[in-house]
mmCIF file of C-alpha atoms and ligand atoms in Angstrom:
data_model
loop_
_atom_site.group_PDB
_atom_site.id
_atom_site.type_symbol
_atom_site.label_atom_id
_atom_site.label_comp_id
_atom_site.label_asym_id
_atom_site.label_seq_id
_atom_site.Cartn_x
_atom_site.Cartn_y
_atom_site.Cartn_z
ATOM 1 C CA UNK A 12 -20.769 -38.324 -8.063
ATOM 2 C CA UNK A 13 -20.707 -39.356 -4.077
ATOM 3 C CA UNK A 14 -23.342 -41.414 -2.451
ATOM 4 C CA UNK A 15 -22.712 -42.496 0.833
ATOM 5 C CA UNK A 16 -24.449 -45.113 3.036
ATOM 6 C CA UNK A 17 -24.425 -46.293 6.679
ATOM 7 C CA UNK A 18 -23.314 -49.640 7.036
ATOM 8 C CA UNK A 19 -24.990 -51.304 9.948
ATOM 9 C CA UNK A 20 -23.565 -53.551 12.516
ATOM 10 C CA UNK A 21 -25.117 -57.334 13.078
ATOM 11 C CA UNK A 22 -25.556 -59.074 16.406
ATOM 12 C CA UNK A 23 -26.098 -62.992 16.420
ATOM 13 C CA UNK A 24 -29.111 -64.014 18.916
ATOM 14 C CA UNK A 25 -27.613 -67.624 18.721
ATOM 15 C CA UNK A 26 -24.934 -69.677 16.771
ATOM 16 C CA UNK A 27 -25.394 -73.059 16.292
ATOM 17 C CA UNK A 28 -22.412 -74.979 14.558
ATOM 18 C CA UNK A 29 -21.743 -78.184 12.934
ATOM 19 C CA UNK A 30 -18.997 -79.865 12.209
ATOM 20 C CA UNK A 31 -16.751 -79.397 8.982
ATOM 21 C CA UNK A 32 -18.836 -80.002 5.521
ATOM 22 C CA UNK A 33 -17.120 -81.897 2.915
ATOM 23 C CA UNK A 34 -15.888 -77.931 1.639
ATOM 24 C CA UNK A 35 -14.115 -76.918 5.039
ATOM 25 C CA UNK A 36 -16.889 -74.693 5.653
ATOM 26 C CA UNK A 37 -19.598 -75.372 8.506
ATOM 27 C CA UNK A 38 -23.313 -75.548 8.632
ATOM 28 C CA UNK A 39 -24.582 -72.832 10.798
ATOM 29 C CA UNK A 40 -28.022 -71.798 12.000
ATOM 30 C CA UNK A 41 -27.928 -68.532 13.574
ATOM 31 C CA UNK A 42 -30.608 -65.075 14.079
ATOM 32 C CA UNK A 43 -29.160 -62.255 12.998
ATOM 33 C CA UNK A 44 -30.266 -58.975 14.035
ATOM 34 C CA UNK A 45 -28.985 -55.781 12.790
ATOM 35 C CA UNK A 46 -28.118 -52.964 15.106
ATOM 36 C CA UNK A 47 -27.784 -49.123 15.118
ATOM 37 C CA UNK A 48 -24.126 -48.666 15.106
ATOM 38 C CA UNK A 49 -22.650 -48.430 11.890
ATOM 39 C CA UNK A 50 -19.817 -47.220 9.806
ATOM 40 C CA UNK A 51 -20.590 -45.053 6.848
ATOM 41 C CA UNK A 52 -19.106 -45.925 3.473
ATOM 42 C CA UNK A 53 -18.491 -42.970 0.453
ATOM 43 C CA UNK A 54 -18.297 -44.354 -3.276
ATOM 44 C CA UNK A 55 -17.247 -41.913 -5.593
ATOM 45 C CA UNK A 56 -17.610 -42.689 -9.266
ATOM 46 C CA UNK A 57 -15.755 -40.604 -12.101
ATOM 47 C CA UNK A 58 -14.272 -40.980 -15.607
ATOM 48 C CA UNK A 59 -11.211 -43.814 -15.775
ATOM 49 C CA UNK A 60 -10.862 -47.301 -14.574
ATOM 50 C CA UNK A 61 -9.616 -48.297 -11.247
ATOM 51 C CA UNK A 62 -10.486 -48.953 -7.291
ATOM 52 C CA UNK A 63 -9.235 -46.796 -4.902
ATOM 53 C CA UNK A 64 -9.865 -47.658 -0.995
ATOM 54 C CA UNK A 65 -9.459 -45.062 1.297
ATOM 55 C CA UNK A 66 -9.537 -45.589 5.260
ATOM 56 C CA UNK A 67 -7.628 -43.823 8.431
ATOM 57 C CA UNK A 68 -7.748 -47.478 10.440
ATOM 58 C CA UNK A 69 -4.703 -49.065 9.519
ATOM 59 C CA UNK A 70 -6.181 -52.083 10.231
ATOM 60 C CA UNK A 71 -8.303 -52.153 7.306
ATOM 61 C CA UNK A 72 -6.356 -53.163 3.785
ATOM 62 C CA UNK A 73 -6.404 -50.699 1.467
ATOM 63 C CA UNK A 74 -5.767 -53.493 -1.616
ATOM 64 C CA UNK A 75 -7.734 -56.107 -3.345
ATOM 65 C CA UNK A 76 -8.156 -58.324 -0.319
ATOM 66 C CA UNK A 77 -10.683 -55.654 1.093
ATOM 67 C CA UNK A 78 -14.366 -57.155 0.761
ATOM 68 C CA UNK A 79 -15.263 -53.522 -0.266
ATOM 69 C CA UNK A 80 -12.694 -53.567 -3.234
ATOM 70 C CA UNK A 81 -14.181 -57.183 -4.280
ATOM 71 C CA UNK A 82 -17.523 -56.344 -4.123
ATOM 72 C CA UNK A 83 -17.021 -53.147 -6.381
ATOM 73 C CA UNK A 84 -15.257 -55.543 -8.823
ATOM 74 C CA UNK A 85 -17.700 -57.837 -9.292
ATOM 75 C CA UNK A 86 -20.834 -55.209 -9.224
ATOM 76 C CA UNK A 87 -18.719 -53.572 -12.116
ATOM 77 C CA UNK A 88 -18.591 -56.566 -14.188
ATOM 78 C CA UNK A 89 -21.702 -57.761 -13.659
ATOM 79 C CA UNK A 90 -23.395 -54.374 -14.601
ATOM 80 C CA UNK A 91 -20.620 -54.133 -17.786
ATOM 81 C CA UNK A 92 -19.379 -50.417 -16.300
ATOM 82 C CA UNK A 93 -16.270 -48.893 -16.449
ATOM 83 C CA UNK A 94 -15.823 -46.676 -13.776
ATOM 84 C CA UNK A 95 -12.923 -45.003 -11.780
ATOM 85 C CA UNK A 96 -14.282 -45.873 -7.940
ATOM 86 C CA UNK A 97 -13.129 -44.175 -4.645
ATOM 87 C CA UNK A 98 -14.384 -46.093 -1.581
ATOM 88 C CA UNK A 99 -13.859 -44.096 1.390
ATOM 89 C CA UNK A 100 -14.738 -46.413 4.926
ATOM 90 C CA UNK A 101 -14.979 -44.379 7.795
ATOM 91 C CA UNK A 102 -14.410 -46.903 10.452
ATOM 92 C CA UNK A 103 -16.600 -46.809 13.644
ATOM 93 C CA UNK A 104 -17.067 -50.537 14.572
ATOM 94 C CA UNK A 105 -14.628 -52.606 15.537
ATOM 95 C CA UNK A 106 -12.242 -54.475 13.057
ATOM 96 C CA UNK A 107 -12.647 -58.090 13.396
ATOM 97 C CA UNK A 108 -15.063 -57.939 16.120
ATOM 98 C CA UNK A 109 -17.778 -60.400 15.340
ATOM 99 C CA UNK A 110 -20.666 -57.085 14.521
ATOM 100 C CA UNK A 111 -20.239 -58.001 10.669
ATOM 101 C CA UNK A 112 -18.541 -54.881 9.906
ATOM 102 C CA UNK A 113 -16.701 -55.618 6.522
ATOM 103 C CA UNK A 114 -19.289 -57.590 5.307
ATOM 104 C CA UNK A 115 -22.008 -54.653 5.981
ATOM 105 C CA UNK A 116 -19.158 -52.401 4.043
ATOM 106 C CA UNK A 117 -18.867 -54.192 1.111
ATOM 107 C CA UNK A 118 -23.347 -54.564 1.193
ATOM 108 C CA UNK A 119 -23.312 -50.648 2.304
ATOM 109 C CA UNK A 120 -20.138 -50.554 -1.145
ATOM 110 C CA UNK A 121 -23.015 -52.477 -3.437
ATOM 111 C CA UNK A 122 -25.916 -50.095 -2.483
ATOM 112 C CA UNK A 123 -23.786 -46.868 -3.017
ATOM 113 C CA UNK A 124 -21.607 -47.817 -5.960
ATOM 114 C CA UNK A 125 -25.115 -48.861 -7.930
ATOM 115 C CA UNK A 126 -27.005 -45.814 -6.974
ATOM 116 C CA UNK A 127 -23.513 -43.119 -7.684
ATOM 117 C CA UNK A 128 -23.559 -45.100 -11.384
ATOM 118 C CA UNK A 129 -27.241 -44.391 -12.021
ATOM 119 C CA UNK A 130 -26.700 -40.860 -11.139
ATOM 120 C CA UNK A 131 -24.005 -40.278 -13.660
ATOM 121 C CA UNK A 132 -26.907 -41.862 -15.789
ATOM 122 C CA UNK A 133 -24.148 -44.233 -17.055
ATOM 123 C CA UNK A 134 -26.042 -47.218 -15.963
ATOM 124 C CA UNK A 135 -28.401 -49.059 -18.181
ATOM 125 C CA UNK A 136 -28.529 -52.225 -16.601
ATOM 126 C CA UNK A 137 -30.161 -52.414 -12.850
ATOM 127 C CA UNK A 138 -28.478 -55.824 -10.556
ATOM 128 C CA UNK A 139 -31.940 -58.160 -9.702
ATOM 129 C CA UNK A 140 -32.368 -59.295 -6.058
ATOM 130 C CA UNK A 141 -31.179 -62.698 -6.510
ATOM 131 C CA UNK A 142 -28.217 -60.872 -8.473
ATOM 132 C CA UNK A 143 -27.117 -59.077 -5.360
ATOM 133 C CA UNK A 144 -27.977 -61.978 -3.022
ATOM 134 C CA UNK A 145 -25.139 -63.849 -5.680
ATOM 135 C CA UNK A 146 -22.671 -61.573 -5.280
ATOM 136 C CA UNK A 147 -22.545 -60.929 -1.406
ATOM 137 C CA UNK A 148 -22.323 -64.888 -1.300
ATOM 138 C CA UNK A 149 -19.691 -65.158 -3.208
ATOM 139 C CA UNK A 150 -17.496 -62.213 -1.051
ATOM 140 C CA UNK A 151 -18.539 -63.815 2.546
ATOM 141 C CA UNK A 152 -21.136 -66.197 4.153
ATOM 142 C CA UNK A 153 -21.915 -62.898 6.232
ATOM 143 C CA UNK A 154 -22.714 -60.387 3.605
ATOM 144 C CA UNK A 155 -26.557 -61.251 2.405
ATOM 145 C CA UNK A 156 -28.313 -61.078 5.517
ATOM 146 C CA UNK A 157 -27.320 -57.115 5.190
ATOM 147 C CA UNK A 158 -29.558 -57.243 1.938
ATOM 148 C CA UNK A 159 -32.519 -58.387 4.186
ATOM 149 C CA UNK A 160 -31.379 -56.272 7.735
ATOM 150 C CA UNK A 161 -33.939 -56.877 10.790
ATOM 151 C CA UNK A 162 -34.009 -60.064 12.116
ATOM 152 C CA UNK A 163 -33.165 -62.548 9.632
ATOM 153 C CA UNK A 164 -32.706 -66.565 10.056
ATOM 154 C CA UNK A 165 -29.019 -67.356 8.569
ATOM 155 C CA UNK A 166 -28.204 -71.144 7.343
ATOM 156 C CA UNK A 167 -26.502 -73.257 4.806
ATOM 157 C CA UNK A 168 -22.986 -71.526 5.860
ATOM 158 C CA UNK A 169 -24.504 -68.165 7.153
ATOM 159 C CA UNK A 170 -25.113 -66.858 3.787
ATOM 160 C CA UNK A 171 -28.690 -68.261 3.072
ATOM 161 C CA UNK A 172 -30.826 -66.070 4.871
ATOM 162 C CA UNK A 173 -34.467 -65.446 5.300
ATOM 163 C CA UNK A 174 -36.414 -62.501 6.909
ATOM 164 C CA UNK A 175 -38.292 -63.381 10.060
ATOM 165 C CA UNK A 176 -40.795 -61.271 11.801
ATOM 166 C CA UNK A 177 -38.853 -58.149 13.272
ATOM 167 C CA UNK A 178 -38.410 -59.152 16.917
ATOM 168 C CA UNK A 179 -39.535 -55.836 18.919
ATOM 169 C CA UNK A 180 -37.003 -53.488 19.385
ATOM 170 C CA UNK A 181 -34.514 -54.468 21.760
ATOM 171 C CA UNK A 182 -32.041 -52.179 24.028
ATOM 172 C CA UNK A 183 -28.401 -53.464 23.773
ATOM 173 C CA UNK A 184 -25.346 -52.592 25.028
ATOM 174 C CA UNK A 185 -22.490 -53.555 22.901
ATOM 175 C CA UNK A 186 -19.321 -54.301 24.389
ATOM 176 C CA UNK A 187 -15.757 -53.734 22.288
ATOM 177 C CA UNK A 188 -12.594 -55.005 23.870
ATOM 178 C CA UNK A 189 -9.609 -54.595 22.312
ATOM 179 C CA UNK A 190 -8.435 -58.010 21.064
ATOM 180 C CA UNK A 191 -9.498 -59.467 17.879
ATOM 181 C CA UNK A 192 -10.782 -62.812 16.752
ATOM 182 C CA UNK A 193 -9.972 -64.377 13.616
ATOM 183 C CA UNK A 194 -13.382 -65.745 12.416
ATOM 184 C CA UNK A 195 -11.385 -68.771 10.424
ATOM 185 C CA UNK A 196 -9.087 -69.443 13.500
ATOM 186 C CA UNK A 197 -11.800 -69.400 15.674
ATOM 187 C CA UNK A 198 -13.789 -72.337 13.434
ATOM 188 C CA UNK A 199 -10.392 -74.340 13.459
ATOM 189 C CA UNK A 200 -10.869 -74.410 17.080
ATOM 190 C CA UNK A 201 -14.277 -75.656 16.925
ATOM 191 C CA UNK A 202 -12.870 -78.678 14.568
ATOM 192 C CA UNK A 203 -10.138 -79.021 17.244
ATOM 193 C CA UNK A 204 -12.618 -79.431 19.722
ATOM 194 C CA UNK A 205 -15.162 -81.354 17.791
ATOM 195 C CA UNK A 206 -12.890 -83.901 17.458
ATOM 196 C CA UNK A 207 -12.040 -84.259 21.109
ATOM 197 C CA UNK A 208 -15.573 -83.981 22.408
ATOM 198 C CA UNK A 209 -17.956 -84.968 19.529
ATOM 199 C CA UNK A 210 -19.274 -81.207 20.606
ATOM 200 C CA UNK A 211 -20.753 -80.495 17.334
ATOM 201 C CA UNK A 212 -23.162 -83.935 17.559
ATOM 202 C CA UNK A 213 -26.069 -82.189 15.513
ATOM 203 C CA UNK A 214 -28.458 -84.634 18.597
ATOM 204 C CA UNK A 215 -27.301 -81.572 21.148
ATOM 205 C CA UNK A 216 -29.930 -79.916 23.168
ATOM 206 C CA UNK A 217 -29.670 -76.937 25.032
ATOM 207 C CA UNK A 218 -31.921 -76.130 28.029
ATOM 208 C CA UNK A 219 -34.280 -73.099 26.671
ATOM 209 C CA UNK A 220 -34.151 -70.655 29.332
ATOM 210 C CA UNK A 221 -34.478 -67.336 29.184
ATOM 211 C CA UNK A 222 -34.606 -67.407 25.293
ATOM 212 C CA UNK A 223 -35.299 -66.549 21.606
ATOM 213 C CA UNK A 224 -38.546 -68.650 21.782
ATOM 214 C CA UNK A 225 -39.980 -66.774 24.171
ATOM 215 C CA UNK A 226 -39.494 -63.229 22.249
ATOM 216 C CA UNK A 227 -40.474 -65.349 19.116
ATOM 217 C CA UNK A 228 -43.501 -66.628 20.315
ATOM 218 C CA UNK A 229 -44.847 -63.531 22.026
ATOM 219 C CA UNK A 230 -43.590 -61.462 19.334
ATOM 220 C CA UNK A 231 -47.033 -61.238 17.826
ATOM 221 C CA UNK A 232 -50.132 -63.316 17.897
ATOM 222 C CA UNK A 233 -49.605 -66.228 15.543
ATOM 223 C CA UNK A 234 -47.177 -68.566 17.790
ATOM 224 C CA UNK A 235 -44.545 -69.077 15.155
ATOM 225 C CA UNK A 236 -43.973 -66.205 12.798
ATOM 226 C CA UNK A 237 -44.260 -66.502 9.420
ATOM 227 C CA UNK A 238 -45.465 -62.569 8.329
ATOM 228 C CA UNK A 239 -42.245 -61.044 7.383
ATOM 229 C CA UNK A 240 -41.078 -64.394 5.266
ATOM 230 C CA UNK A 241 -41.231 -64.733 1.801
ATOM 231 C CA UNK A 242 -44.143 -66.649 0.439
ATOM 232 C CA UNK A 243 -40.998 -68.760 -0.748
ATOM 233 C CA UNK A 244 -38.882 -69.526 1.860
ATOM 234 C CA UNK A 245 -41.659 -68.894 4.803
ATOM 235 C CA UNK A 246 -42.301 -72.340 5.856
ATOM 236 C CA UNK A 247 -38.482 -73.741 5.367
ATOM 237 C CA UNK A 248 -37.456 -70.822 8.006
ATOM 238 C CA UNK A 249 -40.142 -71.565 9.847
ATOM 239 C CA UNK A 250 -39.156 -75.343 10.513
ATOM 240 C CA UNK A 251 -34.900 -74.130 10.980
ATOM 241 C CA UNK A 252 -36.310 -71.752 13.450
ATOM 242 C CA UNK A 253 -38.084 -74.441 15.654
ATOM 243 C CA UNK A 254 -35.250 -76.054 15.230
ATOM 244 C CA UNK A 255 -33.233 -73.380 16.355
ATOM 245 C CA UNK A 256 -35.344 -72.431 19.075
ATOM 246 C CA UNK A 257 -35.316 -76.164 20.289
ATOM 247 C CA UNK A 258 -31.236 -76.101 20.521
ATOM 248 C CA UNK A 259 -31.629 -72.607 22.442
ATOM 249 C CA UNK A 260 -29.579 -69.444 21.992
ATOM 250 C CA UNK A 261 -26.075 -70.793 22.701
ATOM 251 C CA UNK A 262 -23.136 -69.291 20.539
ATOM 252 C CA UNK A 263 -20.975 -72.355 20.031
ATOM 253 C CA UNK A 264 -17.948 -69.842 19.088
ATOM 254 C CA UNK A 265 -17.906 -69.064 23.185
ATOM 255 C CA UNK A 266 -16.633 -72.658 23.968
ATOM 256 C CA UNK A 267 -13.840 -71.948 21.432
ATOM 257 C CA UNK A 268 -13.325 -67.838 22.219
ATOM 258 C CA UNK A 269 -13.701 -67.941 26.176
ATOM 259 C CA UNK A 270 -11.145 -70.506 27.324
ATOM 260 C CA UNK A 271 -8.463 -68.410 25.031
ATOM 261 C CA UNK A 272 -10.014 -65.128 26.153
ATOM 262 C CA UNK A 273 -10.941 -65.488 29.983
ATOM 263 C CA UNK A 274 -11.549 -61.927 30.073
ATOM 264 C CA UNK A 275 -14.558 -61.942 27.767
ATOM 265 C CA UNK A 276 -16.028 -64.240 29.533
ATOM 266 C CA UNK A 277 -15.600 -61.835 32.350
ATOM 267 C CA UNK A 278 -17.208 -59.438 30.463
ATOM 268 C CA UNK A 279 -20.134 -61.720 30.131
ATOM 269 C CA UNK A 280 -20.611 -62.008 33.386
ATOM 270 C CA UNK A 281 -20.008 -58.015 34.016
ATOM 271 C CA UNK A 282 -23.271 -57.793 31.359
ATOM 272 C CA UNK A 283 -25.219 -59.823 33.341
ATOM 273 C CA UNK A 284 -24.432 -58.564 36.744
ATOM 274 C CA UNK A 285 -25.502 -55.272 35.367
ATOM 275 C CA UNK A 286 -29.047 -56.479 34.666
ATOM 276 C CA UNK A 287 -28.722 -57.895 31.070
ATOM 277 C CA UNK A 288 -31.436 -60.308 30.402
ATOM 278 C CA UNK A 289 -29.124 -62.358 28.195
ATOM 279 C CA UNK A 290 -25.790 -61.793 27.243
ATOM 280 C CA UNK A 291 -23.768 -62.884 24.546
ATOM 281 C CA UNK A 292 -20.099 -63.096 22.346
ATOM 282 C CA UNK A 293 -21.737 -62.342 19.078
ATOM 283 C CA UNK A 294 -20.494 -64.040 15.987
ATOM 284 C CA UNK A 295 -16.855 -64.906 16.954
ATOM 285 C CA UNK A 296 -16.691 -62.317 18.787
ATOM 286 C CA UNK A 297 -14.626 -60.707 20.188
ATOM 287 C CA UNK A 298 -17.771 -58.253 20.627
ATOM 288 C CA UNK A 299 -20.412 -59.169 23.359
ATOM 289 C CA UNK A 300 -23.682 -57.688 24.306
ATOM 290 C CA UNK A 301 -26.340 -57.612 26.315
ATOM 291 C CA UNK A 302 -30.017 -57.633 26.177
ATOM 292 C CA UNK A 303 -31.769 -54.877 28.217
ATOM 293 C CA UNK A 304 -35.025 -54.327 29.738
ATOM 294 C CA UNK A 305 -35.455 -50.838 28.462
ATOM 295 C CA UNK A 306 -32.952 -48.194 27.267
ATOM 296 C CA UNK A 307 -32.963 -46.591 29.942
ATOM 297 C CA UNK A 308 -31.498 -49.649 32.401
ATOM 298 C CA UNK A 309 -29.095 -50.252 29.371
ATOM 299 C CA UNK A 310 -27.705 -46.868 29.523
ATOM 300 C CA UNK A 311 -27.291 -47.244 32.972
ATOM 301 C CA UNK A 312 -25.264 -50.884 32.872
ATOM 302 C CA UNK A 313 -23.278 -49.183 29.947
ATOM 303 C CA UNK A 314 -21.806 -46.286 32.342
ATOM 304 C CA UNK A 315 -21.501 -48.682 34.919
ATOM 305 C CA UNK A 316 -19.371 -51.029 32.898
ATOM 306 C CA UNK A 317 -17.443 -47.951 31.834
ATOM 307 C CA UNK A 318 -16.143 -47.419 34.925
ATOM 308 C CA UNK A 319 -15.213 -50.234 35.369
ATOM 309 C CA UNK A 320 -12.682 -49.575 32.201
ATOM 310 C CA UNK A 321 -15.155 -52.037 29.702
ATOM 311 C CA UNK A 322 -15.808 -50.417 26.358
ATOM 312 C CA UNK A 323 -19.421 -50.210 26.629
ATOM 313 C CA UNK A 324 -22.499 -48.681 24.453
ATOM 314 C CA UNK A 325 -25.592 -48.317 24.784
ATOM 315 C CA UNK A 326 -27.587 -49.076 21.451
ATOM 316 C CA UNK A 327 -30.449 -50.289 20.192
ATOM 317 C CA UNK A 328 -31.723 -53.312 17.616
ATOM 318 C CA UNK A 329 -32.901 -51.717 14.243
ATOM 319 C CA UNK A 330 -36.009 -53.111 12.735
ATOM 320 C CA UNK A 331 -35.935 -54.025 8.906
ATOM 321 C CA UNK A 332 -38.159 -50.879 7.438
ATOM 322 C CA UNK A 333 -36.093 -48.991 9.837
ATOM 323 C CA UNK A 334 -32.540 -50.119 8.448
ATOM 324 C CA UNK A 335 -33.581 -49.875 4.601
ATOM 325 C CA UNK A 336 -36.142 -46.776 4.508
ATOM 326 C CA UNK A 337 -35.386 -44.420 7.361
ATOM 327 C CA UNK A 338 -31.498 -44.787 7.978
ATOM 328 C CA UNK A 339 -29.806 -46.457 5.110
ATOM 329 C CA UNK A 340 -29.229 -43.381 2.881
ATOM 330 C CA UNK A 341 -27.109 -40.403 4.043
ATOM 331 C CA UNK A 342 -27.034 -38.366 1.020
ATOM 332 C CA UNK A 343 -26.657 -38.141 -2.520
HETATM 333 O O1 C5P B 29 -17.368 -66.815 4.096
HETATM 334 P P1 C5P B 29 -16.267 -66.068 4.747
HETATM 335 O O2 C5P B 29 -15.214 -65.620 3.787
HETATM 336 O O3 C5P B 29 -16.735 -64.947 5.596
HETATM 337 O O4 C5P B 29 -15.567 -67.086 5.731
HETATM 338 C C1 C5P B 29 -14.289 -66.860 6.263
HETATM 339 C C2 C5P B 29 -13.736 -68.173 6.740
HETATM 340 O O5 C5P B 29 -14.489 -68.642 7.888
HETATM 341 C C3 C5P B 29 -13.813 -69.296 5.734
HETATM 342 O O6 C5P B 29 -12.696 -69.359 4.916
HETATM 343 C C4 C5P B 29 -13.898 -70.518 6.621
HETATM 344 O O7 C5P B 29 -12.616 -70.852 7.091
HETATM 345 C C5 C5P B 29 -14.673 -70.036 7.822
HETATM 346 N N1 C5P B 29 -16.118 -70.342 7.742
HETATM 347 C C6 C5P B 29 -16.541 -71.621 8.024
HETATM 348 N N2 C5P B 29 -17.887 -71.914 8.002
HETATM 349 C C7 C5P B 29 -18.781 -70.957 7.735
HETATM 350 C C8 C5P B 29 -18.372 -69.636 7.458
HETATM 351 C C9 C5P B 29 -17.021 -69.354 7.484
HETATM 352 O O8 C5P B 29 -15.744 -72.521 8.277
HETATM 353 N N3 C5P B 29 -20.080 -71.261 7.753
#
């Protein structure tokens, strides 16, 4: 039995970092925003034991250290199955490039491995939401918000997340050089600097230009959203949000990334000398993107950047009812 699943990319509209907790890890408040490139994962189930990861990139690990091959363990014992699994990853986004693309394969691993069990009508128990939410916390602050997709207010250390109003859809173009960041190097770097420049000062205020507020605020009728929130968590994210929105849109990993990467800052600056309204590194990049008027003027800065030898796509944002009902799925 073979289910496979696309496995969406993220964008962060914002990263806002603080210094080290007590843990090593770092508070962060962030938007994420899911986007329509993807990856698509296959999880075959059969008779045995075992977890087999199959990939062509070489830069993915094929062993235990895979977040694919940890999830699957964990969704295993929690359900009590025994299962041989086969996850094949057929690699489209970039591999350590800040779009959240082994955390959305080890969600995209969760979905598929669950439904290919129920198939074989093996499964008696079903994982709960707050089950799932567990689990993708426990593999990487990154995973949960890809149990929520659309745009989704990330705290705590990225992996407390709460849906927000889908922000109207947005053309992007996505930009994939060829280096990659290491997400734990990069936050090392932020400590480095914290200590030399008090830089993560939770006082800082960023100028709110051309910014998340506004698309927040005019993004339907009601000034602050609260629609899409859970009756739960609806207020809390609406309070992190102001305060989100009153820090701006920076990404805090640029300060780190740029000065060891001058030519994605370059890039930056390509994006928004083709007519990006903002551009951005996303997560720790080393992915940026831009946000674009209409597709249209986004296909056209994509081409344009593409001649100029940049890696560029043009893509869109991908609402939440979007990422779970239309496109999730590819077959059974
Ligand atoms: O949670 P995840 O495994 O994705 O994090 C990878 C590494 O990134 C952590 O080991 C930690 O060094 C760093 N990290 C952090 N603060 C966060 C998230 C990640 O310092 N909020």
């Amino acid at each position: 039995m073979t289910v496979a699943v696309r496995s969406f990319a993220k964008i962060n509209l914002g990263l806002y970092i603080s210094a080290a907790r007590a843990d090593g890890y770092h508070h962060l408040r962030t938007v994420y925003q899911t986007i329509a490139l993807h990856d698509v994962i296959r999880v075959s189930v059969g008779r045995g034991r075992g977890i087999e990861i199959v990939c062509k990139d070489p830069r993915v690990p094929l062993d235990s250290s895979n977040t694919c091959y940890r999830i699957a363990e964990r969704v295993l014992a929690e359900l009590g199955a025994q299962s041989q699994v086969r996850i094949e990853i057929e690699k489209r986004l970039p591999v350590q490039g800040g779009l959240g693309g082994a955390s959305s394969n080890a969600v995209a691993t969760m979905i598929a491995l669950e439904l290919a069990l129920r198939k074989t009508r093996t499964l008696k128990k079903k994982l709960s939401g707050a089950t799932r939410l567990r689990i993708a916390a426990e593999v990487g602050s990154d995973l949960p918000l890809f149990l929520v997709g659309g745009t989704a207010l990330g705290v705590g250390r990225g992996e407390e997340v709460y849906p927000l109003p889908d922000l109207p859809p947005m053309a992007i173009v996505v930009v994939t050089p060829e280096v990659g960041v290491s997400t734990p190097k990069a936050f090392a770097d932020w400590d480095a600097l914290d200590r030399l420049t008090g830089a993560g000062a939770s006082d800082r205020l960023f100028e709110v230009g051309c910014t998340l507020s506004a698309w927040l605020t005019h993004s339907n009728n009601s000034g602050y959203p609260n629609t899409g929130a859970s009756a739960k968590g609806g207020s809390r994210a609406e309070k992190l949000l102001l305060d989100l929105v009153r820090t701006g849109i920076e990404n805090d990993f640029e300060r780190v990334v740029f000065p060891q990467y001058p030519e994605l800052r370059d890039i930056k600056g390509a994006l928004e000398r083709a007519g990006s309204r903002y551009a951005s590194l996303s997560g720790s990049g080393s992915t940026l993107y831009g946000l674009f008027r209409s597709r249209a003027v986004a296909a056209k800065a994509a081409s344009r950047l593409r001649k100029q030898g940049v890696k560029a796509v043009a893509t869109s944002t991908l609402r939440r009812q979007k990422y779970w009902k239309t496109s999730l799925v590819v077959s059974r």
